[in-house]
Amino acid sequence: MEQYIIKGGTALYGEVEIGGAKNAALGLLAASIMADEDVTIENLPDVSDVNQLIIAIENIGATVKRVDRHTVTINGKTIYSHVVEYEQMKKIRASYYLIGALLGKFREAEVALPGGCNIGSRPIDLHQKGFTALGADVVTDHGMLHAKADRLVGNNIFLDIASVGATINVMLAAVNAEGKTVIENAAKEPHVVDVANMLNSMGANIRGAGTDKIRIVGVPKLHGTVYSTIPDQIEAGTFMCAVAAAGGEVLIRNVIPKHLECISAKLMEMGCTVIEYDDAVKVKAGDETGSAKIKTLPYPGFPTDMQPQIVVCLSMANGNSMVTESIFENRFKYVDELNRMGSMIKVEGNTAFISGVGRLEGAQVSAPDLRAGAALVIAGLAANGFTQVDDIVYIQRGYERFEEKLAGLGANIEKVDSEKEAQKFRLKVG
Ligand code: UD1
């Protein structure tokens, strides 16, 4: 099984290019099947979550053409099935966006219910509530969710929680509904806006994406488009934290600095220098990392997907920090692994109390999920000696060429497939 092996203690210098946003790409891909014409999506990250959703789209009969590593053309005219099986849902949870897209387009979808996952129970009751409000009969039976409607009619939908998934899914179904839909308490994340922008470029009529009230006037049909995915806020934030933890100075290119403001603000509070350019940010580590108090919140608050990475930075700070996770109930599972690297973190309820230790020690650790996996790599870059990160399949779900991009900044990191290769790396870097 593939692992990352890292020799820590080298500061990062140079430039890194950020790819397209994984979470936006998943919504865009689902939206693409709604037209009976070619929809070309550019700047797709080449990561396993995206590639799995493309397979799910092929499996229902859509025509998929890989133009190049980051571009795909999809035509939904050839779709012959409304069913997404459990095997597919297990591989990529966001396959559930196909419910909204299929229901909107064909008035029918049957999709396996996603289970829980490593970061919490993650129900989809709000998605179901939205579909029902649009007039669909939604039943769950034998682990499958079946949504069917003779007519979809616009409605006012209040989301009890500003859920990203529910906002995108309901938006997908509503673009083809009759009349006007208003989603209140909608999620404001950049990827919600990106999906709305692409749907609008396909002929949809969506206003207000990026605010908590999205207004959609249904249109009978969508047409083809060519659309480029926004840069990945979380990939960029991960590199920012890598610099903060390992030291150095890096220009992070192809980003939307506005999307990074909450991360930049915290890193500056912790002693880093962050300079914003039009489509780049430069991060310079401070001489010493200061402590901070952070609470994860929906956008524009501090993202839950950056929580493990910033905790790694804070674990090496001068002083005590507190990080409260308010989105997912089970997102501190990596803390035991990090404590094995010498951090001193105690989790009580949804809060991590972090006593800064100055320096971490390399160890063999396992990635429990995508973002925590990236965080453990950052810990390895900053630690004394060698760190081996197992279960990197989680990391590969959302980071393209992670080790290559870090190595490009001077990090001593390699992907290895055997103890022999790990040994070779140890000998090489000394
Ligand atoms: C998306 C992101 C994920 C990110 C999360 C929060 C994608 C593919 N994934 O996940 O990386 O961590 O947003 O920014 O974009 N909830 C309900 N009922 C529902 C739906 C959600 O109770 O029907 C709850 C969840 O359990 C969670 C909260 O709402 O506590 C927010 O979840 P949500 O925004 O829906 O996250 P995802 O869309 O699953």
PDB file of C-alpha atoms and ligand atoms in Angstrom, residues 22-24 26-27 49 92-94 96-97 119-128 161-168 187 189 191 234 297-299 303-305 326-329 331 370-371, ligand 1:
ATOM      1  CA  LYS A  22     -12.648  19.521  -5.812  1.00  0.00           C
ATOM      2  CA  ASN A  23     -15.906  20.388  -4.069  1.00  0.00           C
ATOM      3  CA  ALA A  24     -16.950  22.778  -6.826  1.00  0.00           C
ATOM      4  CA  LEU A  26     -18.356  17.635  -7.955  1.00  0.00           C
ATOM      5  CA  GLY A  27     -21.320  20.015  -8.223  1.00  0.00           C
ATOM      6  CA  ASP A  49     -13.244  11.879  -5.898  1.00  0.00           C
ATOM      7  CA  ILE A  92     -17.900   9.054  -3.738  1.00  0.00           C
ATOM      8  CA  ARG A  93     -20.488  10.422  -1.384  1.00  0.00           C
ATOM      9  CA  ALA A  94     -21.186  13.438  -3.577  1.00  0.00           C
ATOM     10  CA  TYR A  96     -25.886  12.258  -4.278  1.00  0.00           C
ATOM     11  CA  TYR A  97     -25.768  15.422  -6.394  1.00  0.00           C
ATOM     12  CA  ILE A 119     -16.039  12.835  10.230  1.00  0.00           C
ATOM     13  CA  GLY A 120     -19.611  12.379  11.440  1.00  0.00           C
ATOM     14  CA  SER A 121     -23.046  10.981  10.702  1.00  0.00           C
ATOM     15  CA  ARG A 122     -23.830  13.348   7.777  1.00  0.00           C
ATOM     16  CA  PRO A 123     -27.598  12.917   7.236  1.00  0.00           C
ATOM     17  CA  ILE A 124     -29.257  14.155   4.014  1.00  0.00           C
ATOM     18  CA  ASP A 125     -32.651  14.985   5.509  1.00  0.00           C
ATOM     19  CA  LEU A 126     -32.428  18.610   4.305  1.00  0.00           C
ATOM     20  CA  HIS A 127     -31.844  17.506   0.711  1.00  0.00           C
ATOM     21  CA  GLN A 128     -34.963  15.319   0.991  1.00  0.00           C
ATOM     22  CA  ILE A 161     -28.767  24.304   8.615  1.00  0.00           C
ATOM     23  CA  ALA A 162     -26.887  26.172   5.868  1.00  0.00           C
ATOM     24  CA  SER A 163     -25.847  22.891   4.259  1.00  0.00           C
ATOM     25  CA  VAL A 164     -23.586  23.074   1.195  1.00  0.00           C
ATOM     26  CA  GLY A 165     -24.823  19.740  -0.129  1.00  0.00           C
ATOM     27  CA  ALA A 166     -28.513  20.503   0.353  1.00  0.00           C
ATOM     28  CA  THR A 167     -28.167  23.967  -1.212  1.00  0.00           C
ATOM     29  CA  ILE A 168     -26.479  22.587  -4.347  1.00  0.00           C
ATOM     30  CA  ALA A 187     -24.935  27.934   2.112  1.00  0.00           C
ATOM     31  CA  GLU A 189     -19.522  28.694   0.091  1.00  0.00           C
ATOM     32  CA  HIS A 191     -18.474  26.265  -4.665  1.00  0.00           C
ATOM     33  CA  ILE A 234      -8.784  24.246   0.724  1.00  0.00           C
ATOM     34  CA  LEU A 297     -18.090  28.089  10.755  1.00  0.00           C
ATOM     35  CA  PRO A 298     -19.870  28.131   7.405  1.00  0.00           C
ATOM     36  CA  TYR A 299     -18.321  30.469   4.782  1.00  0.00           C
ATOM     37  CA  PRO A 303     -13.669  26.257   7.097  1.00  0.00           C
ATOM     38  CA  THR A 304     -14.052  22.919   8.849  1.00  0.00           C
ATOM     39  CA  ASP A 305     -11.966  21.466   5.986  1.00  0.00           C
ATOM     40  CA  SER A 326     -18.974  23.391  14.996  1.00  0.00           C
ATOM     41  CA  ILE A 327     -19.821  21.656  11.700  1.00  0.00           C
ATOM     42  CA  PHE A 328     -19.009  17.940  12.102  1.00  0.00           C
ATOM     43  CA  GLU A 329     -19.124  16.079  15.398  1.00  0.00           C
ATOM     44  CA  ARG A 331     -13.517  15.617  13.230  1.00  0.00           C
ATOM     45  CA  LEU A 370      -8.804  13.441   3.573  1.00  0.00           C
ATOM     46  CA  ARG A 371      -8.059  16.696   5.396  1.00  0.00           C
TER      47      ARG A 371
HETATM   48  C1  UD1 B   1     -19.481  19.931   2.105  1.00  0.00           C
HETATM   49  C2  UD1 B   1     -18.086  19.641   1.604  1.00  0.00           C
HETATM   50  C3  UD1 B   1     -17.191  19.242   2.770  1.00  0.00           C
HETATM   51  C4  UD1 B   1     -17.224  20.329   3.839  1.00  0.00           C
HETATM   52  C5  UD1 B   1     -18.654  20.660   4.229  1.00  0.00           C
HETATM   53  C6  UD1 B   1     -18.754  21.847   5.177  1.00  0.00           C
HETATM   54  C7  UD1 B   1     -18.505  18.815  -0.610  1.00  0.00           C
HETATM   55  C8  UD1 B   1     -18.511  17.651  -1.526  1.00  0.00           C
HETATM   56  N1  UD1 B   1     -18.169  18.546   0.654  1.00  0.00           N
HETATM   57  O1  UD1 B   1     -19.981  18.728   2.665  1.00  0.00           O
HETATM   58  O2  UD1 B   1     -15.868  19.084   2.272  1.00  0.00           O
HETATM   59  O3  UD1 B   1     -16.558  19.843   4.988  1.00  0.00           O
HETATM   60  O4  UD1 B   1     -19.426  20.981   3.058  1.00  0.00           O
HETATM   61  O5  UD1 B   1     -18.190  22.962   4.597  1.00  0.00           O
HETATM   62  O6  UD1 B   1     -18.717  19.941  -1.006  1.00  0.00           O
HETATM   63  N2  UD1 B   1     -26.588  18.375   7.591  1.00  0.00           N
HETATM   64  C9  UD1 B   1     -27.785  17.892   8.068  1.00  0.00           C
HETATM   65  N3  UD1 B   1     -28.715  17.467   7.161  1.00  0.00           N
HETATM   66  C10 UD1 B   1     -28.506  17.531   5.817  1.00  0.00           C
HETATM   67  C11 UD1 B   1     -27.284  18.031   5.337  1.00  0.00           C
HETATM   68  C12 UD1 B   1     -26.325  18.450   6.248  1.00  0.00           C
HETATM   69  O7  UD1 B   1     -28.015  17.811   9.267  1.00  0.00           O
HETATM   70  O8  UD1 B   1     -29.398  17.144   5.050  1.00  0.00           O
HETATM   71  C13 UD1 B   1     -25.558  18.838   8.550  1.00  0.00           C
HETATM   72  C14 UD1 B   1     -24.286  18.001   8.500  1.00  0.00           C
HETATM   73  O9  UD1 B   1     -24.378  16.858   9.293  1.00  0.00           O
HETATM   74  C15 UD1 B   1     -23.256  18.992   9.003  1.00  0.00           C
HETATM   75  C16 UD1 B   1     -23.772  20.343   8.478  1.00  0.00           C
HETATM   76  O10 UD1 B   1     -25.133  20.123   8.146  1.00  0.00           O
HETATM   77  O11 UD1 B   1     -23.268  19.020  10.407  1.00  0.00           O
HETATM   78  C17 UD1 B   1     -23.048  20.873   7.280  1.00  0.00           C
HETATM   79  O12 UD1 B   1     -22.980  19.868   6.292  1.00  0.00           O
HETATM   80  P1  UD1 B   1     -22.947  20.194   4.732  1.00  0.00           P
HETATM   81  O13 UD1 B   1     -22.691  21.649   4.537  1.00  0.00           O
HETATM   82  O14 UD1 B   1     -24.155  19.605   4.096  1.00  0.00           O
HETATM   83  O15 UD1 B   1     -21.695  19.387   4.263  1.00  0.00           O
HETATM   84  P2  UD1 B   1     -21.530  18.560   2.936  1.00  0.00           P
HETATM   85  O16 UD1 B   1     -22.267  19.237   1.825  1.00  0.00           O
HETATM   86  O17 UD1 B   1     -21.781  17.129   3.198  1.00  0.00           O
END
